[in-house]
Amino acid sequence: MNEKFEKIFIEITNFCGLDCSFCTPKKQAKEIMSLENFDKIIQKISPYTSLCALHILGDPLSIKNLSPYLKIAQSHNLKLEITSSGFYLEDKIDLLLNSPCIHQINISLMSALYQSKTINLEEYFQPILKLCNTHQQLKSEKFINLRLWNLDTNFNPPALNTKIYNLLKQNFLFQEISPLKIRLNYKIFLHQARMFEWANVDSQNLHKKGFCYGGIKQLGILCNGIVVPCCFDAKGAINLGNILEESLKEILLKQRAKALVQGFKNNNLVELLCQSCNYPQYLASKPSCKN
Ligand code: SF4
Ligand code: SF4
């Protein structure tokens, strides 16, 4: 099998039911990828990757009939990552932990901290604790990552994280592996990172030079089948083609995809969205980012 991409992001729904203050690319109409289209897409992409993340915008756990989507992925031997706000976790815990295709479950804790209406954190945490406790009882080998990606530029946490740290300390081991990675229990971690910023094409601060793995090691597929180079392009600004109408090979051979990738290889950011995105700078700050 010719595995080209480390990970392909598939947006099975753009709906999350939340209004995180840091989320800029809000979409108007709720969309759910039909099972038929998901099946078609999985058939087309499975020769190109072994790992999919069911997330770009929206919350995959908000889908009531998630089970058949997981079965389709399983039937193509794909591993899955699930990223969720945690708000729809309650009735999905058994499904997540008992589905062999699920390799990693990410819960974005920030989504409880940045809503216009105040969230009761103890209540919000109950299903998350149940997920983690059941995971331990089952001796599951799946990874659970609780994410707090809201540190400042100096990696300091905001005061509103304190209540979350206290809740985690009350319920887990809380062993610091590094300042940004804390082991909570076997295969359960708290991951911290600087506040995530969406690319903004209206930004005055454009960069024309840089490298990124978008279209090289990663791809995204939106609810409507539009292929984009990465999970940041939630609005399809870099529309490379539609996987429901074309093969992935045809899409990757198109001029727009080839120019994007060739640009990255020459350290040029061809697309406006890439020029306004912080990710190339983040990669440049890491040693050996192209290895
Ligand atoms: S950040 Fe995620 S959970 Fe929050 S509003 Fe945006 S899509 Fe929804
Ligand atoms: S530079 Fe940003 S917008 Fe462009 S492909 Fe990379 S992550 Fe996506």
Tab-separated table of C-alpha atoms and ligand atoms in Angstrom:
chain	number	residue	atom	x	y	z
A	1	MET	CA	0.000	0.000	0.000
A	2	ASN	CA	1.289	3.435	-0.891
A	3	GLU	CA	0.760	5.365	2.346
A	4	LYS	CA	1.273	8.989	1.610
A	5	PHE	CA	-0.377	10.918	4.397
A	6	GLU	CA	0.336	10.564	8.105
A	7	LYS	CA	-3.177	11.706	8.876
A	8	ILE	CA	-6.297	12.761	6.990
A	9	PHE	CA	-8.862	14.876	8.844
A	10	ILE	CA	-12.488	14.179	7.967
A	11	GLU	CA	-15.219	16.533	9.134
A	12	ILE	CA	-18.198	14.236	9.612
A	13	THR	CA	-20.147	17.179	11.015
A	14	ASN	CA	-19.470	20.892	11.363
A	15	PHE	CA	-21.903	21.102	14.287
A	16	CYS	CA	-20.695	21.472	17.860
A	17	GLY	CA	-23.526	23.423	19.535
A	18	LEU	CA	-20.997	25.659	21.313
A	19	ASP	CA	-19.743	29.205	20.874
A	20	CYS	CA	-16.123	29.213	22.044
A	21	SER	CA	-14.944	32.816	22.030
A	22	PHE	CA	-11.670	31.846	20.302
A	23	CYS	CA	-13.426	30.042	17.424
A	24	THR	CA	-13.491	32.391	14.448
A	25	PRO	CA	-14.515	30.240	11.465
A	26	LYS	CA	-18.095	29.692	12.603
A	27	LYS	CA	-20.301	28.057	10.002
A	28	GLN	CA	-23.914	28.949	9.421
A	29	ALA	CA	-25.716	25.769	8.493
A	30	LYS	CA	-25.364	22.491	10.340
A	31	GLU	CA	-24.056	19.783	8.053
A	32	ILE	CA	-23.585	16.077	8.671
A	33	MET	CA	-21.718	13.922	6.185
A	34	SER	CA	-24.023	11.114	5.109
A	35	LEU	CA	-22.946	7.554	5.815
A	36	GLU	CA	-23.015	6.900	2.081
A	37	ASN	CA	-20.596	9.757	1.410
A	38	PHE	CA	-18.400	8.768	4.352
A	39	ASP	CA	-18.185	5.246	2.948
A	40	LYS	CA	-17.312	6.603	-0.503
A	41	ILE	CA	-14.628	8.856	0.972
A	42	ILE	CA	-13.108	6.144	3.143
A	43	GLN	CA	-12.885	3.829	0.133
A	44	LYS	CA	-11.064	6.539	-1.825
A	45	ILE	CA	-8.608	7.594	0.874
A	46	SER	CA	-7.810	4.323	2.639
A	47	PRO	CA	-4.991	3.468	0.163
A	48	TYR	CA	-3.368	6.802	1.111
A	49	THR	CA	-3.344	6.688	4.906
A	50	SER	CA	-3.823	4.481	7.931
A	51	LEU	CA	-4.948	7.235	10.310
A	52	CYS	CA	-7.936	9.583	10.159
A	53	ALA	CA	-9.090	12.221	12.632
A	54	LEU	CA	-12.855	12.738	12.556
A	55	HIS	CA	-12.640	16.443	13.146
A	56	ILE	CA	-12.011	19.780	11.513
A	57	LEU	CA	-14.768	21.987	12.882
A	58	GLY	CA	-17.631	20.552	14.902
A	59	ASP	CA	-17.888	17.653	17.320
A	60	PRO	CA	-18.056	14.084	15.959
A	61	LEU	CA	-19.667	12.913	19.212
A	62	SER	CA	-22.700	15.126	18.494
A	63	ILE	CA	-23.670	12.623	15.776
A	64	LYS	CA	-26.317	10.268	17.203
A	65	ASN	CA	-25.536	7.294	14.938
A	66	LEU	CA	-21.751	7.420	15.229
A	67	SER	CA	-21.400	3.638	15.418
A	68	PRO	CA	-21.837	2.883	11.662
A	69	TYR	CA	-19.189	5.510	10.803
A	70	LEU	CA	-16.751	3.716	13.095
A	71	LYS	CA	-17.642	0.374	11.556
A	72	ILE	CA	-16.905	1.675	8.061
A	73	ALA	CA	-13.487	2.913	9.181
A	74	GLN	CA	-12.862	-0.396	10.932
A	75	SER	CA	-13.753	-2.359	7.794
A	76	HIS	CA	-10.930	-0.525	5.986
A	77	ASN	CA	-8.465	-1.065	8.836
A	78	LEU	CA	-8.202	2.633	9.507
A	79	LYS	CA	-7.195	3.921	12.922
A	80	LEU	CA	-9.229	6.872	14.172
A	81	GLU	CA	-8.636	9.866	16.375
A	82	ILE	CA	-11.654	11.509	17.946
A	83	THR	CA	-11.515	15.136	19.055
A	84	SER	CA	-14.440	16.401	21.072
A	85	SER	CA	-15.472	19.175	23.405
A	86	GLY	CA	-16.647	16.526	25.883
A	87	PHE	CA	-20.200	17.901	25.908
A	88	TYR	CA	-21.630	14.886	24.029
A	89	LEU	CA	-19.540	12.248	25.735
A	90	GLU	CA	-22.027	10.779	28.215
A	91	ASP	CA	-23.746	8.223	25.959
A	92	LYS	CA	-20.677	7.525	23.777
A	93	ILE	CA	-18.253	6.247	26.421
A	94	ASP	CA	-18.846	2.537	25.840
A	95	LEU	CA	-18.836	2.974	22.069
A	96	LEU	CA	-15.523	4.846	22.129
A	97	LEU	CA	-13.774	2.439	24.455
A	98	ASN	CA	-15.114	-0.683	22.747
A	99	SER	CA	-14.422	0.324	19.145
A	100	PRO	CA	-11.139	-1.284	18.060
A	101	CYS	CA	-10.531	1.343	15.354
A	102	ILE	CA	-10.307	4.190	17.885
A	103	HIS	CA	-6.714	4.849	18.718
A	104	GLN	CA	-6.897	8.191	20.521
A	105	ILE	CA	-9.567	10.335	22.174
A	106	ASN	CA	-8.864	14.062	22.580
A	107	ILE	CA	-11.055	16.176	24.840
A	108	SER	CA	-10.662	19.934	24.419
A	109	LEU	CA	-11.209	21.239	27.939
A	110	MET	CA	-10.980	24.849	26.708
A	111	SER	CA	-14.452	24.504	25.252
A	112	ALA	CA	-15.865	24.569	28.804
A	113	LEU	CA	-13.911	27.706	29.718
A	114	TYR	CA	-14.739	30.043	26.848
A	115	GLN	CA	-18.548	29.908	26.515
A	116	SER	CA	-20.749	33.006	26.792
A	117	LYS	CA	-22.845	31.217	29.424
A	118	THR	CA	-21.041	29.889	32.486
A	119	ILE	CA	-20.538	26.139	32.549
A	120	ASN	CA	-20.623	24.150	35.782
A	121	LEU	CA	-17.190	22.543	35.566
A	122	GLU	CA	-17.961	19.767	38.066
A	123	GLU	CA	-20.938	18.683	35.950
A	124	TYR	CA	-18.940	19.041	32.725
A	125	PHE	CA	-16.215	16.816	34.185
A	126	GLN	CA	-18.464	13.922	35.243
A	127	PRO	CA	-18.558	12.095	31.850
A	128	ILE	CA	-14.856	12.808	31.326
A	129	LEU	CA	-14.045	11.196	34.667
A	130	LYS	CA	-16.328	8.282	33.797
A	131	LEU	CA	-14.505	7.841	30.464
A	132	CYS	CA	-11.121	7.846	32.213
A	133	ASN	CA	-12.237	5.511	35.020
A	134	THR	CA	-13.806	3.033	32.595
A	135	HIS	CA	-10.657	3.206	30.453
A	136	GLN	CA	-8.589	2.190	33.486
A	137	GLN	CA	-10.979	-0.599	34.483
A	138	LEU	CA	-10.829	-2.017	30.949
A	139	LYS	CA	-7.027	-1.652	30.912
A	140	SER	CA	-7.532	0.044	27.554
A	141	GLU	CA	-4.512	0.757	25.354
A	142	LYS	CA	-6.178	3.765	23.721
A	143	PHE	CA	-4.713	7.181	24.447
A	144	ILE	CA	-6.876	9.806	26.115
A	145	ASN	CA	-5.553	13.349	25.857
A	146	LEU	CA	-7.222	16.102	27.826
A	147	ARG	CA	-6.197	19.316	26.122
A	148	LEU	CA	-5.648	22.779	27.530
A	149	TRP	CA	-4.382	24.750	24.567
A	150	ASN	CA	-4.832	28.163	26.121
A	151	LEU	CA	-1.415	29.113	27.527
A	152	ASP	CA	-0.038	32.591	26.841
A	153	THR	CA	2.971	33.245	24.592
A	154	ASN	CA	5.298	32.515	27.551
A	155	PHE	CA	3.471	29.216	28.202
A	156	ASN	CA	1.823	30.544	31.364
A	157	PRO	CA	-1.720	29.344	32.061
A	158	PRO	CA	-4.573	31.815	32.553
A	159	ALA	CA	-6.167	32.014	36.023
A	160	LEU	CA	-9.319	30.312	34.737
A	161	ASN	CA	-7.351	27.053	34.372
A	162	THR	CA	-6.925	26.776	38.165
A	163	LYS	CA	-10.275	25.099	38.746
A	164	ILE	CA	-9.469	22.506	36.079
A	165	TYR	CA	-6.046	21.785	37.580
A	166	ASN	CA	-7.697	21.338	40.992
A	167	LEU	CA	-10.287	18.942	39.570
A	168	LEU	CA	-7.565	16.936	37.823
A	169	LYS	CA	-5.394	16.811	40.954
A	170	GLN	CA	-8.355	15.539	42.988
A	171	ASN	CA	-8.968	12.687	40.550
A	172	PHE	CA	-5.657	11.719	38.952
A	173	LEU	CA	-1.966	11.079	39.646
A	174	PHE	CA	-0.919	14.399	38.029
A	175	GLN	CA	2.722	13.449	37.341
A	176	GLU	CA	4.587	16.128	35.423
A	177	ILE	CA	6.491	14.613	32.479
A	178	SER	CA	7.320	18.052	31.102
A	179	PRO	CA	5.804	21.486	31.796
A	180	LEU	CA	3.384	20.881	28.904
A	181	LYS	CA	2.633	17.184	29.382
A	182	ILE	CA	1.217	15.751	32.581
A	183	ARG	CA	0.521	12.077	33.086
A	184	LEU	CA	-2.860	11.620	34.699
A	185	ASN	CA	-3.021	7.841	34.598
A	186	TYR	CA	-1.992	4.940	32.348
A	187	LYS	CA	-2.218	6.311	28.755
A	188	ILE	CA	-4.175	9.343	29.975
A	189	PHE	CA	-2.478	12.734	29.706
A	190	LEU	CA	-3.081	16.434	30.102
A	191	HIS	CA	-1.576	18.221	27.102
A	192	GLN	CA	-0.983	21.943	27.240
A	193	ALA	CA	-0.043	24.340	24.456
A	194	ARG	CA	-0.200	27.999	23.586
A	195	MET	CA	-3.575	29.466	22.661
A	196	PHE	CA	-4.605	28.230	19.276
A	197	GLU	CA	-5.053	30.954	16.655
A	198	TRP	CA	-6.998	30.383	13.458
A	199	ALA	CA	-5.464	31.718	10.270
A	200	ASN	CA	-7.043	35.020	9.316
A	201	VAL	CA	-6.844	36.138	5.692
A	202	ASP	CA	-7.763	39.704	6.742
A	203	SER	CA	-4.606	39.890	8.839
A	204	GLN	CA	-2.147	42.688	8.007
A	205	ASN	CA	0.653	40.423	9.105
A	206	LEU	CA	1.258	38.181	6.086
A	207	HIS	CA	4.325	35.948	5.692
A	208	LYS	CA	5.335	34.770	2.238
A	209	LYS	CA	8.126	32.418	3.320
A	210	GLY	CA	7.733	29.182	5.233
A	211	PHE	CA	7.184	25.465	5.198
A	212	CYS	CA	4.194	23.357	6.217
A	213	TYR	CA	3.140	19.721	5.997
A	214	GLY	CA	-0.328	20.627	4.622
A	215	GLY	CA	-0.917	18.614	1.424
A	216	ILE	CA	2.334	16.725	2.080
A	217	LYS	CA	1.752	14.721	5.258
A	218	GLN	CA	-1.760	15.910	6.083
A	219	LEU	CA	-5.028	16.583	4.302
A	220	GLY	CA	-8.510	17.606	5.351
A	221	ILE	CA	-11.911	16.720	3.928
A	222	LEU	CA	-14.855	18.965	4.787
A	223	CYS	CA	-18.450	17.771	5.297
A	224	ASN	CA	-19.310	18.533	1.682
A	225	GLY	CA	-16.356	16.568	0.284
A	226	ILE	CA	-14.094	19.557	-0.399
A	227	VAL	CA	-10.446	18.622	0.068
A	228	VAL	CA	-8.226	21.121	1.890
A	229	PRO	CA	-4.553	20.835	2.860
A	230	CYS	CA	-5.000	20.890	6.626
A	231	CYS	CA	-7.427	20.959	9.538
A	232	PHE	CA	-7.040	24.766	9.867
A	233	ASP	CA	-8.833	25.416	6.579
A	234	ALA	CA	-12.319	24.962	8.011
A	235	LYS	CA	-13.991	27.170	5.386
A	236	GLY	CA	-12.394	25.585	2.347
A	237	ALA	CA	-10.324	28.650	1.394
A	238	ILE	CA	-7.808	26.334	-0.290
A	239	ASN	CA	-10.299	24.208	-2.206
A	240	LEU	CA	-8.228	21.520	-3.911
A	241	GLY	CA	-11.198	19.647	-5.367
A	242	ASN	CA	-14.122	17.504	-4.264
A	243	ILE	CA	-13.428	13.922	-3.257
A	244	LEU	CA	-17.063	12.976	-3.934
A	245	GLU	CA	-16.612	13.864	-7.597
A	246	GLU	CA	-12.957	13.074	-8.282
A	247	SER	CA	-10.329	10.583	-7.155
A	248	LEU	CA	-7.735	11.698	-4.646
A	249	LYS	CA	-5.073	11.113	-7.254
A	250	GLU	CA	-6.794	13.522	-9.666
A	251	ILE	CA	-7.083	16.147	-6.924
A	252	LEU	CA	-3.433	15.871	-5.934
A	253	LEU	CA	-2.334	16.211	-9.565
A	254	LYS	CA	-4.239	19.463	-10.036
A	255	GLN	CA	-2.291	22.681	-10.426
A	256	ARG	CA	-3.455	24.186	-7.124
A	257	ALA	CA	-2.314	21.201	-5.035
A	258	LYS	CA	0.961	20.893	-6.921
A	259	ALA	CA	1.723	24.626	-6.549
A	260	LEU	CA	0.956	24.538	-2.813
A	261	VAL	CA	3.248	21.571	-2.177
A	262	GLN	CA	6.018	22.785	-4.471
A	263	GLY	CA	5.776	26.163	-2.744
A	264	PHE	CA	6.303	24.583	0.678
A	265	LYS	CA	9.260	22.588	-0.644
A	266	ASN	CA	10.813	25.860	-1.847
A	267	ASN	CA	9.961	27.593	1.451
A	268	ASN	CA	7.257	29.680	-0.243
A	269	LEU	CA	3.739	30.149	1.103
A	270	VAL	CA	1.693	30.320	-2.078
A	271	GLU	CA	-1.821	30.532	-0.634
A	272	LEU	CA	-3.150	33.605	1.172
A	273	LEU	CA	-4.485	31.465	4.026
A	274	CYS	CA	-1.001	30.006	4.543
A	275	GLN	CA	0.506	33.489	4.505
A	276	SER	CA	-1.789	34.475	7.375
A	277	CYS	CA	-1.295	31.233	9.335
A	278	ASN	CA	1.027	30.923	12.333
A	279	TYR	CA	1.720	27.245	11.821
A	280	PRO	CA	4.773	27.654	9.517
A	281	GLN	CA	6.361	29.906	12.158
A	282	TYR	CA	5.598	27.346	14.844
A	283	LEU	CA	7.224	24.624	12.720
A	284	ALA	CA	10.250	26.829	12.012
A	285	SER	CA	10.738	27.303	15.763
A	286	LYS	CA	11.002	23.528	16.240
A	287	PRO	CA	14.329	21.811	15.472
A	288	SER	CA	14.458	19.538	12.380
A	289	CYS	CA	10.880	20.338	11.430
A	290	LYS	CA	11.225	18.861	7.936
A	291	ASN	CA	12.638	15.518	9.059
B	1	SF4	S1	-13.660	25.631	18.863
B	1	SF4	FE1	-14.655	23.684	18.347
B	1	SF4	S2	-16.119	23.381	20.010
B	1	SF4	FE2	-15.569	25.531	20.068
B	1	SF4	S3	-17.110	26.610	18.814
B	1	SF4	FE3	-15.367	26.115	17.475
B	1	SF4	S4	-15.887	24.142	16.533
B	1	SF4	FE4	-17.215	24.414	18.347
B	2	SF4	S1	0.295	26.947	6.392
B	2	SF4	FE1	-1.500	26.865	7.736
B	2	SF4	S2	-3.248	27.086	6.350
B	2	SF4	FE2	-1.467	26.536	5.080
B	2	SF4	S3	-1.554	24.327	4.901
B	2	SF4	FE3	-0.234	24.809	6.639
B	2	SF4	S4	-1.548	24.753	8.448
B	2	SF4	FE4	-2.858	24.894	6.617
